Amino acid sequence: MAEKKKILIRIGSLRHGGAEKVLATFLKNIPPHQYEIDLLLNLYSGKYLSEIPDWINIIYLHKGEMITTNRPQDIPRKAARVIHEKILKKFPGLLYKGKLKSKQYDIEFAAIHGMRDEILGSPLHSSKKAVWIHNDLSEVKGYTHQEIRKFFGFDKIMVISEKIEQLFQSLAINDAEKQKIVRIYNPLDTEEFLDKAKQPVIKYQFDSSVPTFVSVGTVFPQKGFDRLLKVHKRLLNEGLRHKILIIGDGYDFENIKKLKTELGVDETATMLGFTDNPYPYFKNADFYILSSRYEGFPTVLFEAITLKKKIISTEVSGAREMLNNGELGLIVDNSEEGIYQGMKQALSEPDTFITYENRLKEYEMPFNLKNSVNKITSILDGL
């Protein structure tokens, strides 16, 4: 029997984000007899912890919830965590000799771009190093071309969309670097959310006489919920009745909630916060709207397509690929005006969405869970 590959995977936590969900789905679907995996988290928290299979060894630097506030009583703990992580980054030997018990790994894997320096700074020189890039880094603050070039220190750069692939290809200086870039589709479990969508809606009252637009995502500025609410207000002022339902939580939650009150749309726009199962809300809403300023590969569109929703999406990385160049949903300009035009069309000319609905009925996803998992494991096996 072949020796099991020893793999160290690093990610911040297993909170509710696209990269975290995809990692959990991947780990649930790989053969345990081939690998010995240590999953190292900065913070032992998050809803996907419970989904990690028992055979995977979870190691963590800190326990407890993420501290997103700056309350005086939280600052010492927050600072201690930051200092601890900085020390381990500067002196990785302490981490590898201590928590990781001087273990030798065949592969060290950054499951998110933010773990780049931790993995590249590893004292294990013989291990192969891989990174999984979920975001269009050209849109992320602080990532100059010079910063992005540092990712070529990895043996493999896994990217999740055509746009991100083109970015890396354009920054590669030779063939050897180009060979490092590989595009993979995110492993997503279609059956899982079709099942979950059948559950009843608990926290919201849908009104069949008023069209509802649902949007699901972590409440960060990136997601553009501020733009969505401003457009909502503008359309109401024009007499176009509709409702907005935002599902998700994040550090911008209070700001967006405040904006909602300032705009005077508390009656028609609802922020549901975080829910374990957003799919029944998806299913019951009339439209799915993606108002993001930027994305890596918006997994949420894959879910909206699977649930055959009428979709409006801003032109972000991955949207054209997902929506077959606008065949499966309406792609609008990435601006407040673009979102306004799209929603106005949905409300004043709903018939224009019938074509999308008909195409979605027939549509089969080109990628599935099995293919995606196989592709990633073959990359790991080839390292």
PDB file of C-alpha atoms in Angstrom, residues 160-299:
ATOM      1  CA  ILE A 160     -11.615  29.433  -9.505  1.00  0.00           C
ATOM      2  CA  SER A 161     -12.543  31.581 -12.496  1.00  0.00           C
ATOM      3  CA  GLU A 162     -11.435  32.588 -15.956  1.00  0.00           C
ATOM      4  CA  LYS A 163     -10.894  36.206 -14.906  1.00  0.00           C
ATOM      5  CA  ILE A 164      -8.525  35.237 -12.069  1.00  0.00           C
ATOM      6  CA  GLU A 165      -6.748  32.805 -14.395  1.00  0.00           C
ATOM      7  CA  GLN A 166      -6.189  35.604 -16.938  1.00  0.00           C
ATOM      8  CA  LEU A 167      -4.835  37.893 -14.211  1.00  0.00           C
ATOM      9  CA  PHE A 168      -2.202  35.333 -13.193  1.00  0.00           C
ATOM     10  CA  GLN A 169      -1.374  34.401 -16.790  1.00  0.00           C
ATOM     11  CA  SER A 170      -0.747  38.077 -17.551  1.00  0.00           C
ATOM     12  CA  LEU A 171       1.672  38.369 -14.603  1.00  0.00           C
ATOM     13  CA  ALA A 172       3.617  35.155 -15.304  1.00  0.00           C
ATOM     14  CA  ILE A 173       7.051  35.846 -16.762  1.00  0.00           C
ATOM     15  CA  ASN A 174       7.825  32.444 -18.249  1.00  0.00           C
ATOM     16  CA  ASP A 175       6.310  29.083 -19.142  1.00  0.00           C
ATOM     17  CA  ALA A 176       7.347  27.496 -15.863  1.00  0.00           C
ATOM     18  CA  GLU A 177       5.241  30.077 -14.020  1.00  0.00           C
ATOM     19  CA  LYS A 178       2.339  29.657 -16.438  1.00  0.00           C
ATOM     20  CA  GLN A 179       2.382  25.908 -15.747  1.00  0.00           C
ATOM     21  CA  LYS A 180       1.718  26.604 -12.070  1.00  0.00           C
ATOM     22  CA  ILE A 181      -1.697  28.144 -12.755  1.00  0.00           C
ATOM     23  CA  VAL A 182      -4.603  25.736 -12.876  1.00  0.00           C
ATOM     24  CA  ARG A 183      -8.303  26.555 -13.010  1.00  0.00           C
ATOM     25  CA  ILE A 184     -10.720  24.416 -11.065  1.00  0.00           C
ATOM     26  CA  TYR A 185     -14.422  24.671 -10.466  1.00  0.00           C
ATOM     27  CA  ASN A 186     -15.458  24.914  -6.839  1.00  0.00           C
ATOM     28  CA  PRO A 187     -16.778  21.656  -5.380  1.00  0.00           C
ATOM     29  CA  LEU A 188     -20.445  22.352  -4.631  1.00  0.00           C
ATOM     30  CA  ASP A 189     -23.050  19.905  -3.458  1.00  0.00           C
ATOM     31  CA  THR A 190     -26.154  20.441  -5.611  1.00  0.00           C
ATOM     32  CA  GLU A 191     -28.207  17.693  -3.950  1.00  0.00           C
ATOM     33  CA  GLU A 192     -27.605  19.249  -0.561  1.00  0.00           C
ATOM     34  CA  PHE A 193     -29.182  22.581  -1.371  1.00  0.00           C
ATOM     35  CA  LEU A 194     -32.036  21.173  -3.450  1.00  0.00           C
ATOM     36  CA  ASP A 195     -32.962  19.177  -0.344  1.00  0.00           C
ATOM     37  CA  LYS A 196     -32.545  22.115   2.002  1.00  0.00           C
ATOM     38  CA  ALA A 197     -34.718  24.339  -0.232  1.00  0.00           C
ATOM     39  CA  LYS A 198     -37.717  22.107   0.550  1.00  0.00           C
ATOM     40  CA  GLN A 199     -37.747  23.180   4.212  1.00  0.00           C
ATOM     41  CA  PRO A 200     -40.351  25.737   5.348  1.00  0.00           C
ATOM     42  CA  VAL A 201     -39.545  29.456   5.558  1.00  0.00           C
ATOM     43  CA  ILE A 202     -39.403  30.377   9.225  1.00  0.00           C
ATOM     44  CA  LYS A 203     -38.355  33.979   9.793  1.00  0.00           C
ATOM     45  CA  TYR A 204     -40.086  35.860   6.990  1.00  0.00           C
ATOM     46  CA  GLN A 205     -43.512  36.431   5.505  1.00  0.00           C
ATOM     47  CA  PHE A 206     -43.513  36.388   1.701  1.00  0.00           C
ATOM     48  CA  ASP A 207     -46.281  38.396   0.073  1.00  0.00           C
ATOM     49  CA  SER A 208     -47.316  36.941  -3.279  1.00  0.00           C
ATOM     50  CA  SER A 209     -48.720  40.267  -4.471  1.00  0.00           C
ATOM     51  CA  VAL A 210     -45.342  42.049  -4.179  1.00  0.00           C
ATOM     52  CA  PRO A 211     -42.207  40.869  -6.027  1.00  0.00           C
ATOM     53  CA  THR A 212     -39.335  40.051  -3.648  1.00  0.00           C
ATOM     54  CA  PHE A 213     -35.643  40.309  -4.512  1.00  0.00           C
ATOM     55  CA  VAL A 214     -33.403  38.142  -2.356  1.00  0.00           C
ATOM     56  CA  SER A 215     -29.657  38.591  -1.919  1.00  0.00           C
ATOM     57  CA  VAL A 216     -27.423  36.304   0.147  1.00  0.00           C
ATOM     58  CA  GLY A 217     -23.894  37.072   1.281  1.00  0.00           C
ATOM     59  CA  THR A 218     -21.549  38.152   4.017  1.00  0.00           C
ATOM     60  CA  VAL A 219     -22.333  41.773   4.832  1.00  0.00           C
ATOM     61  CA  PHE A 220     -19.108  43.424   3.627  1.00  0.00           C
ATOM     62  CA  PRO A 221     -18.779  46.564   1.437  1.00  0.00           C
ATOM     63  CA  GLN A 222     -17.713  44.200  -1.377  1.00  0.00           C
ATOM     64  CA  LYS A 223     -21.270  42.848  -1.603  1.00  0.00           C
ATOM     65  CA  GLY A 224     -22.783  46.228  -2.506  1.00  0.00           C
ATOM     66  CA  PHE A 225     -25.842  45.993  -0.241  1.00  0.00           C
ATOM     67  CA  ASP A 226     -25.619  49.784   0.178  1.00  0.00           C
ATOM     68  CA  ARG A 227     -26.152  50.162  -3.583  1.00  0.00           C
ATOM     69  CA  LEU A 228     -29.028  47.703  -3.473  1.00  0.00           C
ATOM     70  CA  LEU A 229     -30.856  49.655  -0.750  1.00  0.00           C
ATOM     71  CA  LYS A 230     -30.363  53.000  -2.525  1.00  0.00           C
ATOM     72  CA  VAL A 231     -31.793  51.541  -5.733  1.00  0.00           C
ATOM     73  CA  HIS A 232     -34.667  50.015  -3.733  1.00  0.00           C
ATOM     74  CA  LYS A 233     -35.542  53.477  -2.382  1.00  0.00           C
ATOM     75  CA  ARG A 234     -35.314  55.049  -5.843  1.00  0.00           C
ATOM     76  CA  LEU A 235     -37.667  52.450  -7.364  1.00  0.00           C
ATOM     77  CA  LEU A 236     -40.183  52.841  -4.518  1.00  0.00           C
ATOM     78  CA  ASN A 237     -40.159  56.592  -5.098  1.00  0.00           C
ATOM     79  CA  GLU A 238     -41.109  55.853  -8.717  1.00  0.00           C
ATOM     80  CA  GLY A 239     -44.076  53.856  -7.504  1.00  0.00           C
ATOM     81  CA  LEU A 240     -42.622  50.408  -8.326  1.00  0.00           C
ATOM     82  CA  ARG A 241     -43.711  48.218  -5.383  1.00  0.00           C
ATOM     83  CA  HIS A 242     -41.305  45.442  -4.337  1.00  0.00           C
ATOM     84  CA  LYS A 243     -39.451  44.055  -1.344  1.00  0.00           C
ATOM     85  CA  ILE A 244     -35.796  43.370  -0.585  1.00  0.00           C
ATOM     86  CA  LEU A 245     -34.555  40.498   1.574  1.00  0.00           C
ATOM     87  CA  ILE A 246     -30.880  40.425   2.556  1.00  0.00           C
ATOM     88  CA  ILE A 247     -29.574  37.248   4.195  1.00  0.00           C
ATOM     89  CA  GLY A 248     -26.180  37.226   5.866  1.00  0.00           C
ATOM     90  CA  ASP A 249     -24.039  38.666   8.593  1.00  0.00           C
ATOM     91  CA  GLY A 250     -20.706  40.465   8.651  1.00  0.00           C
ATOM     92  CA  TYR A 251     -18.797  43.417  10.034  1.00  0.00           C
ATOM     93  CA  ASP A 252     -20.786  45.916   7.933  1.00  0.00           C
ATOM     94  CA  PHE A 253     -24.160  44.682   9.221  1.00  0.00           C
ATOM     95  CA  GLU A 254     -24.848  47.617  11.572  1.00  0.00           C
ATOM     96  CA  ASN A 255     -23.849  50.212   8.927  1.00  0.00           C
ATOM     97  CA  ILE A 256     -26.178  48.708   6.323  1.00  0.00           C
ATOM     98  CA  LYS A 257     -28.978  48.452   8.895  1.00  0.00           C
ATOM     99  CA  LYS A 258     -28.462  52.129   9.762  1.00  0.00           C
ATOM    100  CA  LEU A 259     -28.543  53.046   6.060  1.00  0.00           C
ATOM    101  CA  LYS A 260     -31.819  51.126   5.694  1.00  0.00           C
ATOM    102  CA  THR A 261     -33.385  53.222   8.475  1.00  0.00           C
ATOM    103  CA  GLU A 262     -31.909  56.475   7.107  1.00  0.00           C
ATOM    104  CA  LEU A 263     -33.413  55.733   3.692  1.00  0.00           C
ATOM    105  CA  GLY A 264     -36.764  55.098   5.376  1.00  0.00           C
ATOM    106  CA  VAL A 265     -37.182  51.605   3.883  1.00  0.00           C
ATOM    107  CA  ASP A 266     -37.472  49.548   7.089  1.00  0.00           C
ATOM    108  CA  GLU A 267     -40.983  48.442   6.078  1.00  0.00           C
ATOM    109  CA  THR A 268     -39.965  47.059   2.678  1.00  0.00           C
ATOM    110  CA  ALA A 269     -36.353  45.918   3.153  1.00  0.00           C
ATOM    111  CA  THR A 270     -35.488  43.156   5.618  1.00  0.00           C
ATOM    112  CA  MET A 271     -32.085  42.115   6.914  1.00  0.00           C
ATOM    113  CA  LEU A 272     -32.506  38.605   8.166  1.00  0.00           C
ATOM    114  CA  GLY A 273     -28.986  38.178   9.507  1.00  0.00           C
ATOM    115  CA  PHE A 274     -27.268  34.829   9.306  1.00  0.00           C
ATOM    116  CA  THR A 275     -29.223  31.629   8.695  1.00  0.00           C
ATOM    117  CA  ASP A 276     -27.956  28.067   8.381  1.00  0.00           C
ATOM    118  CA  ASN A 277     -30.328  27.448   5.529  1.00  0.00           C
ATOM    119  CA  PRO A 278     -30.962  30.334   3.119  1.00  0.00           C
ATOM    120  CA  TYR A 279     -32.354  28.040   0.386  1.00  0.00           C
ATOM    121  CA  PRO A 280     -36.096  28.142   1.228  1.00  0.00           C
ATOM    122  CA  TYR A 281     -35.872  31.960   1.022  1.00  0.00           C
ATOM    123  CA  PHE A 282     -34.147  31.668  -2.342  1.00  0.00           C
ATOM    124  CA  LYS A 283     -36.855  29.344  -3.537  1.00  0.00           C
ATOM    125  CA  ASN A 284     -39.743  31.581  -2.463  1.00  0.00           C
ATOM    126  CA  ALA A 285     -38.317  34.873  -3.712  1.00  0.00           C
ATOM    127  CA  ASP A 286     -39.164  36.094  -7.213  1.00  0.00           C
ATOM    128  CA  PHE A 287     -35.694  37.320  -8.154  1.00  0.00           C
ATOM    129  CA  TYR A 288     -32.129  36.667  -7.063  1.00  0.00           C
ATOM    130  CA  ILE A 289     -29.998  39.795  -7.124  1.00  0.00           C
ATOM    131  CA  LEU A 290     -26.199  39.936  -6.930  1.00  0.00           C
ATOM    132  CA  SER A 291     -25.164  43.544  -6.247  1.00  0.00           C
ATOM    133  CA  SER A 292     -21.450  42.867  -5.608  1.00  0.00           C
ATOM    134  CA  ARG A 293     -18.672  45.304  -6.459  1.00  0.00           C
ATOM    135  CA  TYR A 294     -16.297  42.356  -7.038  1.00  0.00           C
ATOM    136  CA  GLU A 295     -16.243  38.573  -6.633  1.00  0.00           C
ATOM    137  CA  GLY A 296     -13.926  35.634  -7.250  1.00  0.00           C
ATOM    138  CA  PHE A 297     -16.465  33.187  -8.534  1.00  0.00           C
ATOM    139  CA  PRO A 298     -19.898  33.867  -7.077  1.00  0.00           C
ATOM    140  CA  THR A 299     -20.959  30.469  -5.751  1.00  0.00           C
TER     141      THR A 299
END
